[in-house]
Each structure stands twice: as structure tokens, then as C-alpha cells.
PDB file of C-alpha atoms in Angstrom:
ATOM      1  CA  MET A   1      -5.694  32.666  28.026  1.00 55.00           C
ATOM      2  CA  SER A   2      -4.569  29.828  26.130  1.00 54.00           C
ATOM      3  CA  ARG A   3      -5.828  27.144  25.962  1.00 56.00           C
ATOM      4  CA  PRO A   4      -3.049  24.591  27.616  1.00 58.00           C
ATOM      5  CA  GLU A   5      -3.213  28.094  30.683  1.00 57.00           C
ATOM      6  CA  ALA A   6      -6.928  27.178  30.994  1.00 58.00           C
ATOM      7  CA  GLN A   7      -6.509  23.408  31.399  1.00 62.00           C
ATOM      8  CA  MET A   8      -3.990  23.532  34.059  1.00 66.00           C
ATOM      9  CA  LEU A   9      -6.827  25.130  35.893  1.00 74.00           C
ATOM     10  CA  ILE A  10      -9.319  22.561  35.460  1.00 84.00           C
ATOM     11  CA  SER A  11      -9.793  20.060  37.808  1.00 84.00           C
ATOM     12  CA  PRO A  12      -9.111  15.970  37.202  1.00 88.00           C
ATOM     13  CA  ALA A  13     -12.699  15.136  37.910  1.00 88.00           C
ATOM     14  CA  CYS A  14     -13.743  18.194  34.922  1.00 89.00           C
ATOM     15  CA  ARG A  15     -10.773  17.540  32.354  1.00 89.00           C
ATOM     16  CA  ASP A  16     -11.931  13.705  32.053  1.00 91.00           C
ATOM     17  CA  ALA A  17     -16.139  15.025  32.572  1.00 91.00           C
ATOM     18  CA  LEU A  18     -15.292  17.636  29.589  1.00 91.00           C
ATOM     19  CA  GLN A  19     -13.619  14.814  27.092  1.00 92.00           C
ATOM     20  CA  LEU A  20     -16.768  12.006  28.002  1.00 92.00           C
ATOM     21  CA  TRP A  21     -19.061  14.851  27.137  1.00 93.00           C
ATOM     22  CA  LEU A  22     -16.706  15.917  23.902  1.00 92.00           C
ATOM     23  CA  GLN A  23     -16.575  12.298  22.489  1.00 89.00           C
ATOM     24  CA  GLY A  24     -20.961  11.705  23.261  1.00 88.00           C
ATOM     25  CA  LEU A  25     -20.763  14.173  20.679  1.00 85.00           C
ATOM     26  CA  ARG A  26     -18.192  13.581  17.881  1.00 82.00           C
ATOM     27  CA  ALA A  27     -19.814   9.820  18.576  1.00 80.00           C
ATOM     28  CA  LEU A  28     -23.805  10.081  18.706  1.00 73.00           C
ATOM     29  CA  ASP A  29     -24.640  13.298  17.653  1.00 69.00           C
ATOM     30  CA  GLY A  30     -21.707  13.048  14.213  1.00 70.00           C
ATOM     31  CA  ALA A  31     -20.429  16.807  15.417  1.00 73.00           C
ATOM     32  CA  ALA A  32     -17.622  17.604  13.032  1.00 74.00           C
ATOM     33  CA  ALA A  33     -14.518  18.812  14.252  1.00 79.00           C
ATOM     34  CA  ASN A  34     -14.669  22.219  14.458  1.00 80.00           C
ATOM     35  CA  THR A  35     -17.436  22.201  16.573  1.00 84.00           C
ATOM     36  CA  ILE A  36     -15.808  19.966  19.177  1.00 88.00           C
ATOM     37  CA  SER A  37     -13.041  22.750  19.317  1.00 89.00           C
ATOM     38  CA  ALA A  38     -14.984  25.186  19.954  1.00 89.00           C
ATOM     39  CA  TYR A  39     -16.820  23.992  21.923  1.00 91.00           C
ATOM     40  CA  GLN A  40     -13.851  22.568  24.463  1.00 91.00           C
ATOM     41  CA  GLY A  41     -12.072  25.854  24.161  1.00 91.00           C
ATOM     42  CA  ASP A  42     -15.307  27.537  24.894  1.00 92.00           C
ATOM     43  CA  LEU A  43     -15.621  25.044  28.294  1.00 92.00           C
ATOM     44  CA  SER A  44     -12.328  24.750  29.317  1.00 90.00           C
ATOM     45  CA  SER A  45     -12.237  28.747  29.366  1.00 91.00           C
ATOM     46  CA  PHE A  46     -15.559  28.714  31.725  1.00 92.00           C
ATOM     47  CA  LEU A  47     -14.186  26.477  33.953  1.00 91.00           C
ATOM     48  CA  ALA A  48     -10.890  27.913  33.951  1.00 90.00           C
ATOM     49  CA  PHE A  49     -12.988  31.367  35.169  1.00 91.00           C
ATOM     50  CA  MET A  50     -14.337  29.016  37.802  1.00 90.00           C
ATOM     51  CA  THR A  51     -11.503  28.771  39.155  1.00 89.00           C
ATOM     52  CA  ARG A  52      -9.927  31.641  39.146  1.00 89.00           C
ATOM     53  CA  HIS A  53     -13.582  33.218  40.835  1.00 89.00           C
ATOM     54  CA  ASN A  54     -13.907  30.681  43.799  1.00 84.00           C
ATOM     55  CA  GLY A  55      -9.699  30.303  44.367  1.00 82.00           C
ATOM     56  CA  ALA A  56      -9.563  26.430  43.595  1.00 77.00           C
ATOM     57  CA  PRO A  57     -10.057  24.069  41.437  1.00 75.00           C
ATOM     58  CA  GLN A  58     -13.581  22.720  40.856  1.00 76.00           C
ATOM     59  CA  GLY A  59     -14.671  19.634  41.292  1.00 84.00           C
ATOM     60  CA  LEU A  60     -18.082  18.271  40.097  1.00 86.00           C
ATOM     61  CA  GLY A  61     -19.522  18.672  43.177  1.00 87.00           C
ATOM     62  CA  ALA A  62     -18.525  22.398  42.941  1.00 87.00           C
ATOM     63  CA  LEU A  63     -20.085  22.548  39.422  1.00 88.00           C
ATOM     64  CA  ALA A  64     -23.038  21.278  41.028  1.00 89.00           C
ATOM     65  CA  ARG A  65     -23.737  23.996  43.105  1.00 90.00           C
ATOM     66  CA  ILE A  66     -22.524  26.952  40.564  1.00 90.00           C
ATOM     67  CA  THR A  67     -25.190  29.932  40.949  1.00 92.00           C
ATOM     68  CA  THR A  68     -26.464  32.289  39.560  1.00 93.00           C
ATOM     69  CA  SER A  69     -24.322  35.119  40.924  1.00 93.00           C
ATOM     70  CA  ASP A  70     -21.481  33.270  39.227  1.00 92.00           C
ATOM     71  CA  MET A  71     -22.983  32.875  35.797  1.00 93.00           C
ATOM     72  CA  ARG A  72     -23.870  36.575  35.822  1.00 93.00           C
ATOM     73  CA  SER A  73     -19.846  36.969  37.074  1.00 93.00           C
ATOM     74  CA  TRP A  74     -18.383  34.751  34.222  1.00 94.00           C
ATOM     75  CA  MET A  75     -20.780  36.485  31.605  1.00 92.00           C
ATOM     76  CA  ALA A  76     -19.645  39.788  32.785  1.00 92.00           C
ATOM     77  CA  GLN A  77     -15.585  39.117  32.689  1.00 91.00           C
ATOM     78  CA  GLU A  78     -16.724  37.873  29.059  1.00 91.00           C
ATOM     79  CA  ARG A  79     -17.672  40.969  28.016  1.00 89.00           C
ATOM     80  CA  ASN A  80     -15.250  43.027  29.521  1.00 90.00           C
ATOM     81  CA  SER A  81     -12.643  40.418  27.675  1.00 89.00           C
ATOM     82  CA  GLY A  82     -14.016  42.050  24.201  1.00 86.00           C
ATOM     83  CA  ALA A  83     -16.529  38.859  23.548  1.00 85.00           C
ATOM     84  CA  GLY A  84     -19.635  40.385  21.491  1.00 84.00           C
ATOM     85  CA  ALA A  85     -22.969  38.927  22.111  1.00 83.00           C
ATOM     86  CA  ARG A  86     -23.252  36.735  19.340  1.00 83.00           C
ATOM     87  CA  SER A  87     -20.049  35.018  21.072  1.00 88.00           C
ATOM     88  CA  LEU A  88     -21.129  35.153  24.968  1.00 89.00           C
ATOM     89  CA  ALA A  89     -24.631  33.618  23.142  1.00 89.00           C
ATOM     90  CA  ARG A  90     -22.401  30.954  21.813  1.00 89.00           C
ATOM     91  CA  LYS A  91     -20.377  29.997  24.098  1.00 92.00           C
ATOM     92  CA  LEU A  92     -23.398  30.015  27.088  1.00 92.00           C
ATOM     93  CA  SER A  93     -25.156  27.688  24.340  1.00 92.00           C
ATOM     94  CA  ALA A  94     -22.195  25.688  24.761  1.00 92.00           C
ATOM     95  CA  VAL A  95     -22.193  25.426  28.238  1.00 94.00           C
ATOM     96  CA  LYS A  96     -25.479  25.112  28.757  1.00 94.00           C
ATOM     97  CA  SER A  97     -25.494  21.686  26.495  1.00 93.00           C
ATOM     98  CA  PHE A  98     -22.331  20.344  29.062  1.00 94.00           C
ATOM     99  CA  TYR A  99     -24.721  21.159  32.243  1.00 94.00           C
ATOM    100  CA  ARG A 100     -28.116  19.260  30.786  1.00 94.00           C
ATOM    101  CA  TRP A 101     -25.810  16.256  29.955  1.00 94.00           C
ATOM    102  CA  LEU A 102     -23.885  16.161  33.383  1.00 93.00           C
ATOM    103  CA  ALA A 103     -26.682  17.249  35.358  1.00 93.00           C
ATOM    104  CA  GLU A 104     -28.659  14.408  33.833  1.00 92.00           C
ATOM    105  CA  ARG A 105     -25.260  12.282  34.848  1.00 90.00           C
ATOM    106  CA  GLU A 106     -24.624  12.890  38.002  1.00 91.00           C
ATOM    107  CA  GLY A 107     -28.078  13.765  39.522  1.00 91.00           C
ATOM    108  CA  PHE A 108     -28.140  17.320  39.934  1.00 92.00           C
ATOM    109  CA  GLU A 109     -30.357  20.666  38.938  1.00 92.00           C
ATOM    110  CA  PRO A 110     -29.021  22.933  37.164  1.00 91.00           C
ATOM    111  CA  THR A 111     -31.698  25.850  37.272  1.00 91.00           C
ATOM    112  CA  ALA A 112     -28.699  28.646  37.605  1.00 91.00           C
ATOM    113  CA  VAL A 113     -27.004  27.256  34.154  1.00 92.00           C
ATOM    114  CA  LEU A 114     -30.174  27.168  32.031  1.00 92.00           C
ATOM    115  CA  ALA A 115     -31.750  29.972  33.571  1.00 91.00           C
ATOM    116  CA  ALA A 116     -28.914  32.424  32.436  1.00 90.00           C
ATOM    117  CA  ARG A 117     -30.121  34.308  29.723  1.00 88.00           C
ATOM    118  CA  ALA A 118     -27.806  35.180  26.574  1.00 81.00           C
ATOM    119  CA  PRO A 119     -27.328  38.458  25.332  1.00 78.00           C
ATOM    120  CA  LYS A 120     -30.103  39.960  22.654  1.00 75.00           C
ATOM    121  CA  PHE A 121     -28.243  40.332  18.803  1.00 61.00           C
ATOM    122  CA  GLN A 122     -28.968  41.131  15.576  1.00 58.00           C
ATOM    123  CA  LYS A 123     -28.401  38.277  13.290  1.00 61.00           C
ATOM    124  CA  LYS A 124     -26.935  38.469  10.562  1.00 63.00           C
ATOM    125  CA  LEU A 125     -28.513  38.325   7.028  1.00 56.00           C
ATOM    126  CA  PRO A 126     -26.667  36.102   4.106  1.00 58.00           C
ATOM    127  CA  ARG A 127     -24.957  38.223   2.567  1.00 75.00           C
ATOM    128  CA  PRO A 128     -24.788  36.850  -1.366  1.00 78.00           C
ATOM    129  CA  LEU A 129     -23.640  38.162  -4.768  1.00 81.00           C
ATOM    130  CA  ASP A 130     -25.932  39.529  -7.375  1.00 84.00           C
ATOM    131  CA  LYS A 131     -26.611  37.424  -9.870  1.00 84.00           C
ATOM    132  CA  ASP A 132     -23.902  39.110 -12.395  1.00 88.00           C
ATOM    133  CA  ALA A 133     -21.343  39.979  -9.656  1.00 88.00           C
ATOM    134  CA  ALA A 134     -21.661  35.358  -9.686  1.00 88.00           C
ATOM    135  CA  ARG A 135     -20.848  35.190 -12.646  1.00 89.00           C
ATOM    136  CA  ALA A 136     -18.041  37.865 -13.290  1.00 92.00           C
ATOM    137  CA  VAL A 137     -16.769  36.229 -10.379  1.00 91.00           C
ATOM    138  CA  ILE A 138     -16.186  32.809 -12.094  1.00 91.00           C
ATOM    139  CA  GLU A 139     -15.113  34.298 -14.522  1.00 92.00           C
ATOM    140  CA  THR A 140     -12.156  36.301 -13.491  1.00 93.00           C
ATOM    141  CA  VAL A 141     -10.757  33.216 -11.098  1.00 91.00           C
ATOM    142  CA  GLU A 142      -9.584  31.901 -14.232  1.00 89.00           C
ATOM    143  CA  LEU A 143      -7.350  34.714 -15.070  1.00 87.00           C
ATOM    144  CA  GLN A 144      -5.859  34.508 -11.999  1.00 83.00           C
ATOM    145  CA  SER A 145      -3.578  31.953 -12.633  1.00 85.00           C
ATOM    146  CA  GLY A 146      -0.977  31.621 -15.365  1.00 84.00           C
ATOM    147  CA  THR A 147      -1.359  27.472 -14.773  1.00 91.00           C
ATOM    148  CA  ASP A 148      -4.046  25.979 -17.076  1.00 93.00           C
ATOM    149  CA  TRP A 149      -5.365  23.793 -14.940  1.00 95.00           C
ATOM    150  CA  ILE A 150      -4.742  25.316 -11.529  1.00 94.00           C
ATOM    151  CA  ALA A 151      -7.411  27.932 -13.602  1.00 94.00           C
ATOM    152  CA  ALA A 152      -8.968  25.416 -14.656  1.00 95.00           C
ATOM    153  CA  ARG A 153      -9.514  23.385 -10.512  1.00 95.00           C
ATOM    154  CA  ASP A 154     -10.306  27.030  -8.961  1.00 95.00           C
ATOM    155  CA  VAL A 155     -12.923  27.136 -11.782  1.00 95.00           C
ATOM    156  CA  ALA A 156     -14.629  24.139 -11.061  1.00 95.00           C
ATOM    157  CA  VAL A 157     -14.379  24.676  -7.233  1.00 95.00           C
ATOM    158  CA  VAL A 158     -16.191  28.294  -7.279  1.00 93.00           C
ATOM    159  CA  THR A 159     -18.475  26.640 -10.112  1.00 94.00           C
ATOM    160  CA  LEU A 160     -19.520  23.940  -7.895  1.00 92.00           C
ATOM    161  CA  LEU A 161     -20.126  26.395  -4.699  1.00 91.00           C
ATOM    162  CA  TYR A 162     -22.655  28.361  -6.673  1.00 90.00           C
ATOM    163  CA  GLY A 163     -24.162  26.002  -9.378  1.00 85.00           C
ATOM    164  CA  CYS A 164     -24.942  23.081  -6.295  1.00 86.00           C
ATOM    165  CA  GLY A 165     -24.491  25.019  -3.550  1.00 86.00           C
ATOM    166  CA  LEU A 166     -21.644  23.522  -1.686  1.00 88.00           C
ATOM    167  CA  ARG A 167     -19.981  24.395   1.427  1.00 88.00           C
ATOM    168  CA  ILE A 168     -16.171  24.657   0.452  1.00 91.00           C
ATOM    169  CA  SER A 169     -15.041  21.800   2.363  1.00 90.00           C
ATOM    170  CA  GLU A 170     -17.692  19.933   1.456  1.00 90.00           C
ATOM    171  CA  ALA A 171     -16.488  20.745  -2.181  1.00 92.00           C
ATOM    172  CA  LEU A 172     -13.033  19.479  -1.504  1.00 93.00           C
ATOM    173  CA  SER A 173     -13.604  16.798  -0.001  1.00 91.00           C
ATOM    174  CA  LEU A 174     -14.560  15.157  -3.041  1.00 93.00           C
ATOM    175  CA  THR A 175     -12.736  11.846  -3.909  1.00 93.00           C
ATOM    176  CA  GLY A 176     -11.966  10.881  -7.566  1.00 92.00           C
ATOM    177  CA  LYS A 177     -14.874   8.535  -7.491  1.00 92.00           C
ATOM    178  CA  ALA A 178     -16.862  11.295  -7.932  1.00 91.00           C
ATOM    179  CA  ALA A 179     -15.936  11.934 -10.803  1.00 90.00           C
ATOM    180  CA  PRO A 180     -16.928  12.505 -13.432  1.00 91.00           C
ATOM    181  CA  LEU A 181     -19.991  13.815 -12.140  1.00 91.00           C
ATOM    182  CA  PRO A 182     -23.519  12.434 -11.871  1.00 91.00           C
ATOM    183  CA  ALA A 183     -26.550  13.876 -11.756  1.00 90.00           C
ATOM    184  CA  SER A 184     -26.617  14.436  -8.342  1.00 87.00           C
ATOM    185  CA  LEU A 185     -24.320  14.196  -5.417  1.00 84.00           C
ATOM    186  CA  ARG A 186     -24.971  12.810  -2.017  1.00 87.00           C
ATOM    187  CA  ILE A 187     -22.669  14.660  -0.316  1.00 83.00           C
ATOM    188  CA  LEU A 188     -22.033  14.052   3.657  1.00 83.00           C
ATOM    189  CA  GLY A 189     -22.285  17.250   5.295  1.00 78.00           C
ATOM    190  CA  LYS A 190     -22.289  18.500   9.409  1.00 75.00           C
ATOM    191  CA  GLY A 191     -22.787  16.404  11.918  1.00 70.00           C
ATOM    192  CA  GLY A 192     -23.023  14.016   9.309  1.00 72.00           C
ATOM    193  CA  LYS A 193     -26.206  14.558   7.549  1.00 76.00           C
ATOM    194  CA  GLU A 194     -26.723  13.365   4.391  1.00 81.00           C
ATOM    195  CA  ARG A 195     -28.424  14.873   1.563  1.00 85.00           C
ATOM    196  CA  LEU A 196     -28.634  14.525  -2.933  1.00 84.00           C
ATOM    197  CA  VAL A 197     -27.784  17.635  -4.523  1.00 85.00           C
ATOM    198  CA  PRO A 198     -28.378  18.339  -8.030  1.00 87.00           C
ATOM    199  CA  VAL A 199     -25.246  18.799 -10.150  1.00 89.00           C
ATOM    200  CA  ILE A 200     -25.691  21.233 -13.441  1.00 88.00           C
ATOM    201  CA  GLU A 201     -24.223  20.620 -16.707  1.00 93.00           C
ATOM    202  CA  ALA A 202     -21.784  23.354 -16.189  1.00 92.00           C
ATOM    203  CA  ALA A 203     -20.264  22.077 -12.932  1.00 92.00           C
ATOM    204  CA  ARG A 204     -19.842  18.636 -15.177  1.00 93.00           C
ATOM    205  CA  GLU A 205     -18.301  20.352 -17.464  1.00 95.00           C
ATOM    206  CA  ALA A 206     -15.690  22.789 -15.595  1.00 94.00           C
ATOM    207  CA  VAL A 207     -14.799  19.984 -13.229  1.00 95.00           C
ATOM    208  CA  GLN A 208     -14.117  17.722 -16.722  1.00 95.00           C
ATOM    209  CA  ARG A 209     -12.234  20.262 -17.685  1.00 95.00           C
ATOM    210  CA  TYR A 210     -10.056  20.165 -14.815  1.00 95.00           C
ATOM    211  CA  LEU A 211      -9.683  16.898 -15.402  1.00 95.00           C
ATOM    212  CA  ASP A 212      -8.750  16.857 -18.510  1.00 95.00           C
ATOM    213  CA  LEU A 213      -6.105  19.500 -17.684  1.00 95.00           C
ATOM    214  CA  SER A 214      -4.775  18.307 -14.441  1.00 94.00           C
ATOM    215  CA  PRO A 215      -0.928  16.636 -15.047  1.00 94.00           C
ATOM    216  CA  TYR A 216      -2.211  14.121 -11.854  1.00 93.00           C
ATOM    217  CA  PRO A 217      -4.311  10.993 -12.546  1.00 91.00           C
ATOM    218  CA  LYS A 218      -7.597  10.640 -10.515  1.00 91.00           C
ATOM    219  CA  GLU A 219      -7.016   8.342  -7.790  1.00 91.00           C
ATOM    220  CA  SER A 220     -10.928   6.966  -6.357  1.00 89.00           C
ATOM    221  CA  ASP A 221      -9.808   7.837  -2.883  1.00 91.00           C
ATOM    222  CA  GLY A 222      -7.585  10.469  -3.892  1.00 92.00           C
ATOM    223  CA  PRO A 223      -8.691  13.933  -3.309  1.00 94.00           C
ATOM    224  CA  LEU A 224     -10.553  15.209  -6.721  1.00 94.00           C
ATOM    225  CA  PHE A 225      -9.239  18.821  -6.260  1.00 95.00           C
ATOM    226  CA  ARG A 226      -5.353  18.575  -5.788  1.00 94.00           C
ATOM    227  CA  GLY A 227      -3.013  21.553  -4.876  1.00 93.00           C
ATOM    228  CA  LEU A 228       0.495  22.219  -6.866  1.00 91.00           C
ATOM    229  CA  ARG A 229       2.279  19.416  -5.480  1.00 91.00           C
ATOM    230  CA  GLY A 230      -0.326  17.334  -5.781  1.00 91.00           C
ATOM    231  CA  GLY A 231      -1.720  16.400  -2.424  1.00 92.00           C
ATOM    232  CA  ALA A 232      -5.268  17.444  -1.516  1.00 93.00           C
ATOM    233  CA  LEU A 233      -6.258  21.361  -2.290  1.00 94.00           C
ATOM    234  CA  ASN A 234      -6.626  23.716   0.628  1.00 94.00           C
ATOM    235  CA  PRO A 235      -9.228  25.908   0.838  1.00 93.00           C
ATOM    236  CA  ARG A 236      -6.782  28.875   1.560  1.00 93.00           C
ATOM    237  CA  GLN A 237      -6.035  28.709  -2.317  1.00 93.00           C
ATOM    238  CA  ILE A 238      -9.711  29.156  -3.297  1.00 93.00           C
ATOM    239  CA  GLN A 239     -10.170  31.734  -0.521  1.00 93.00           C
ATOM    240  CA  GLY A 240      -7.759  33.505  -1.852  1.00 93.00           C
ATOM    241  CA  ALA A 241      -8.054  33.551  -5.219  1.00 92.00           C
ATOM    242  CA  MET A 242     -11.535  34.569  -4.476  1.00 90.00           C
ATOM    243  CA  ALA A 243      -9.855  37.517  -3.160  1.00 92.00           C
ATOM    244  CA  GLN A 244      -7.869  38.292  -5.553  1.00 92.00           C
ATOM    245  CA  ALA A 245     -10.994  38.064  -7.824  1.00 91.00           C
ATOM    246  CA  ARG A 246     -12.760  40.535  -5.714  1.00 90.00           C
ATOM    247  CA  ALA A 247     -10.350  43.395  -5.801  1.00 92.00           C
ATOM    248  CA  GLN A 248     -10.418  43.744  -9.475  1.00 90.00           C
ATOM    249  CA  LEU A 249     -14.079  43.049  -9.765  1.00 91.00           C
ATOM    250  CA  GLY A 250     -14.300  45.809  -6.512  1.00 91.00           C
ATOM    251  CA  LEU A 251     -17.015  43.295  -4.914  1.00 89.00           C
ATOM    252  CA  PRO A 252     -16.919  43.570  -1.085  1.00 86.00           C
ATOM    253  CA  ALA A 253     -14.807  41.646   1.569  1.00 87.00           C
ATOM    254  CA  SER A 254     -18.271  39.390   2.066  1.00 85.00           C
ATOM    255  CA  ALA A 255     -17.752  37.933  -1.535  1.00 87.00           C
ATOM    256  CA  THR A 256     -15.555  35.162  -0.330  1.00 88.00           C
ATOM    257  CA  PRO A 257     -16.249  31.256  -1.914  1.00 90.00           C
ATOM    258  CA  HIS A 258     -19.092  30.642   0.922  1.00 87.00           C
ATOM    259  CA  ALA A 259     -20.842  33.604  -0.273  1.00 87.00           C
ATOM    260  CA  LEU A 260     -22.004  31.671  -3.553  1.00 87.00           C
ATOM    261  CA  ARG A 261     -23.184  29.439  -1.456  1.00 84.00           C
ATOM    262  CA  HIS A 262     -25.601  32.437   0.270  1.00 84.00           C
ATOM    263  CA  SER A 263     -25.899  33.121  -3.647  1.00 85.00           C
ATOM    264  CA  PHE A 264     -26.948  29.699  -4.726  1.00 82.00           C
ATOM    265  CA  ALA A 265     -29.668  29.380  -2.011  1.00 82.00           C
ATOM    266  CA  THR A 266     -31.005  33.863  -2.875  1.00 80.00           C
ATOM    267  CA  HIS A 267     -30.832  33.218  -6.359  1.00 77.00           C
ATOM    268  CA  LEU A 268     -33.137  30.110  -6.206  1.00 76.00           C
ATOM    269  CA  LEU A 269     -35.523  31.691  -3.727  1.00 74.00           C
ATOM    270  CA  GLU A 270     -35.996  34.831  -6.393  1.00 73.00           C
ATOM    271  CA  ALA A 271     -36.783  32.251  -8.616  1.00 67.00           C
ATOM    272  CA  GLY A 272     -39.350  31.020  -6.836  1.00 69.00           C
ATOM    273  CA  GLY A 273     -37.832  28.341  -5.574  1.00 65.00           C
ATOM    274  CA  ASP A 274     -40.085  25.997  -2.606  1.00 63.00           C
ATOM    275  CA  LEU A 275     -38.348  26.660   0.916  1.00 62.00           C
ATOM    276  CA  ARG A 276     -38.479  23.638   2.090  1.00 69.00           C
ATOM    277  CA  ALA A 277     -36.622  21.984  -0.710  1.00 68.00           C
ATOM    278  CA  ILE A 278     -33.741  24.856  -0.402  1.00 68.00           C
ATOM    279  CA  GLN A 279     -33.460  23.656   2.654  1.00 71.00           C
ATOM    280  CA  GLU A 280     -33.202  19.948   1.617  1.00 67.00           C
ATOM    281  CA  LEU A 281     -30.551  21.466  -0.751  1.00 69.00           C
ATOM    282  CA  LEU A 282     -28.666  22.758   1.392  1.00 70.00           C
ATOM    283  CA  GLY A 283     -28.116  20.559   4.374  1.00 64.00           C
ATOM    284  CA  HIS A 284     -29.616  22.386   6.752  1.00 61.00           C
ATOM    285  CA  ALA A 285     -31.127  21.094   9.906  1.00 59.00           C
ATOM    286  CA  SER A 286     -33.801  23.302  10.455  1.00 61.00           C
ATOM    287  CA  LEU A 287     -36.050  25.337   8.130  1.00 57.00           C
ATOM    288  CA  SER A 288     -35.397  28.693  10.208  1.00 57.00           C
ATOM    289  CA  THR A 289     -31.561  28.769   8.886  1.00 57.00           C
ATOM    290  CA  THR A 290     -32.851  28.427   5.952  1.00 58.00           C
ATOM    291  CA  GLN A 291     -36.037  31.170   6.570  1.00 57.00           C
ATOM    292  CA  THR A 292     -32.737  33.461   6.924  1.00 63.00           C
ATOM    293  CA  TYR A 293     -32.619  33.483   2.563  1.00 58.00           C
ATOM    294  CA  THR A 294     -36.362  35.249   3.174  1.00 59.00           C
ATOM    295  CA  ALA A 295     -35.160  37.918   4.461  1.00 52.00           C
ATOM    296  CA  VAL A 296     -32.296  38.653   2.168  1.00 49.00           C
ATOM    297  CA  ASP A 297     -35.378  38.721  -0.833  1.00 49.00           C
ATOM    298  CA  THR A 298     -37.662  40.708   1.046  1.00 51.00           C
ATOM    299  CA  ALA A 299     -34.894  43.184   1.377  1.00 48.00           C
ATOM    300  CA  HIS A 300     -34.082  43.034  -2.284  1.00 49.00           C
ATOM    301  CA  LEU A 301     -37.587  43.288  -3.065  1.00 48.00           C
ATOM    302  CA  MET A 302     -37.853  46.646  -0.871  1.00 48.00           C
ATOM    303  CA  ALA A 303     -35.075  47.653  -2.685  1.00 54.00           C
ATOM    304  CA  ILE A 304     -36.189  47.474  -6.033  1.00 44.00           C
ATOM    305  CA  TYR A 305     -39.362  49.233  -5.217  1.00 44.00           C
ATOM    306  CA  ASN A 306     -37.522  52.238  -3.007  1.00 58.00           C
ATOM    307  CA  ARG A 307     -35.752  52.682  -7.039  1.00 56.00           C
ATOM    308  CA  SER A 308     -38.135  52.449  -8.711  1.00 55.00           C
ATOM    309  CA  HIS A 309     -41.640  52.696  -7.672  1.00 54.00           C
ATOM    310  CA  PRO A 310     -43.262  56.730  -7.854  1.00 61.00           C
ATOM    311  CA  LYS A 311     -44.922  56.794  -4.621  1.00 57.00           C
ATOM    312  CA  ALA A 312     -41.902  55.344  -3.119  1.00 53.00           C
TER     313      ALA A 312
END
């Protein structure tokens, strides 16, 4: 069901409550635009299901009386529609978050919703590139364009992703006033979380080479990385350059721009980096998110052990 169709099945009172909740997430919690959009879709789908399930648009009073059976029916419908365990867990998390806010506002106990258990799933481990592959990707990206300044631009972006652990959205949000790059960058990440990221010399040199070749003048308030016609660079351009590079190098589909950020963290950990320091560099709100890289590092060590130890 499309989002507009779902909206038509939601009562005005519920639509208003949903918008108030989303506004609060945006204003008070600094939730990213993509997070807001995902939550809106998840909740619209949930509320539309409750309308169909009960045969009439559900007002706030009806939402307060939701039962365990209702929650089971919704979760079963989601699974039958093809939602995987991970996707359903995310949707349930959004519904619980909304209900906590609604229950406090309307004064009811959201026990049936909060007691619903998400399906268990195996967390996906990050899939970094090894050091040689990461270097090869950067070298190969430079060969993807016949235009010197575009090739230099793409190299500068992927060098920032791997050398500084930036998300692609963070790299492309940099403005002209960031250049020439200082010894450390102040990055505004997810949820408005700010962090300082050291900038390696290779990244400074790559960005400066791009600026020297770029046909567009640097503007303090304009985008640092520009597209062919001078506008802000679209992430799809970097994703395309990475796709071409991995095809030439025979790398798996997991070798994406974000994999370079994974590689940054994993290679720091392999070199003895402190987990708390890596958490700060990546801008993770929770240490548990960063700890997934220890599992990658352990898997890497076991693979070496199995290949080389005489008793393996």
C-alpha cells in the first residue's frame, strides 16, 4: 500500500498526533530526515492496518485500547507481506516509540504494544574491504572518468570516506569554507551529533588537487564537491564510480562507499585502536554499535588462524 493510500485510512486525530510526534523527533531529538520519513511510513502503515483490522478509522481512544491480539495480527500481516525479521523489528520499534509518547500525552497504559516482542534475527556484521582492496579502489576510482577534475573529485571523496571514516552524506555536506582542509574537521552527524575528526595528509592533498582542477570557484557557503554542472554532487555519482571500480577489481557488491567507512574502523581496530576512540571518530551514539567491529576483527583473526596454524 502506498503512503497516500495509507493516509486516507487514518483518522484526522491520529494523523495530527503522528505529525506532532514527528515534529518532536525532528525538533527535540534532532532526528535525520531519512529517519523521520521511515518512521512516518512505518506508522502510517500500522495505523492503516488497524483501520482495516477493526473495520473503521481508529481515533485516539481506540488506539489506547489496542490488544495483544491486535498486535499479533499486525505482525503476522507484515510477515505475510514479505517483511523480514530485521525489517519487522524496525517497524515495531517505531510503533513502540510512538506509543510511549502517545500514552504519556493521553494518559493510558500501552502495555499491549510495549510487550510485543520483536522477532530474533542475526545482526549483520559490517563488511569492510581489506587494506589492499581499499587502496586499489581509490586508485581505480581515479580511472573511471576521462575528465581530470571529476576524477580528482571522486578520489577526494572516497579518500575522505576511508581516511576519515565519514558517511557519504557527511562528506558531501562539506562547504567551501572547509577548504583547505584543517588538521581536524568538525562534522555534524546523525541526530545532530557533532564530532571532531582528524584529517590525514592524503585526504588534504586529494581535496586540494580537486580544487586546483575544478572549473568552479570555491564558494564559502557553496558545496565543496560539485557535480558536472556546478550543483551539489549527488551521492549516486560516487556510488556509480565505486560500482565501476569494484567491477574492475572483482570485488563483491558489498564494496560500497559505506564499506570504506567500515574499513576505516576495522583497520584502526586491527592496528590496536581504542574502541572508545573509534566510537568518537565514527560518531556512534552507543558503544554497542562500534563493538560490532570487534566481531569482524575476531572473524579475521580466526580466518588467519585456520589458514596458518598447524593445529587448525
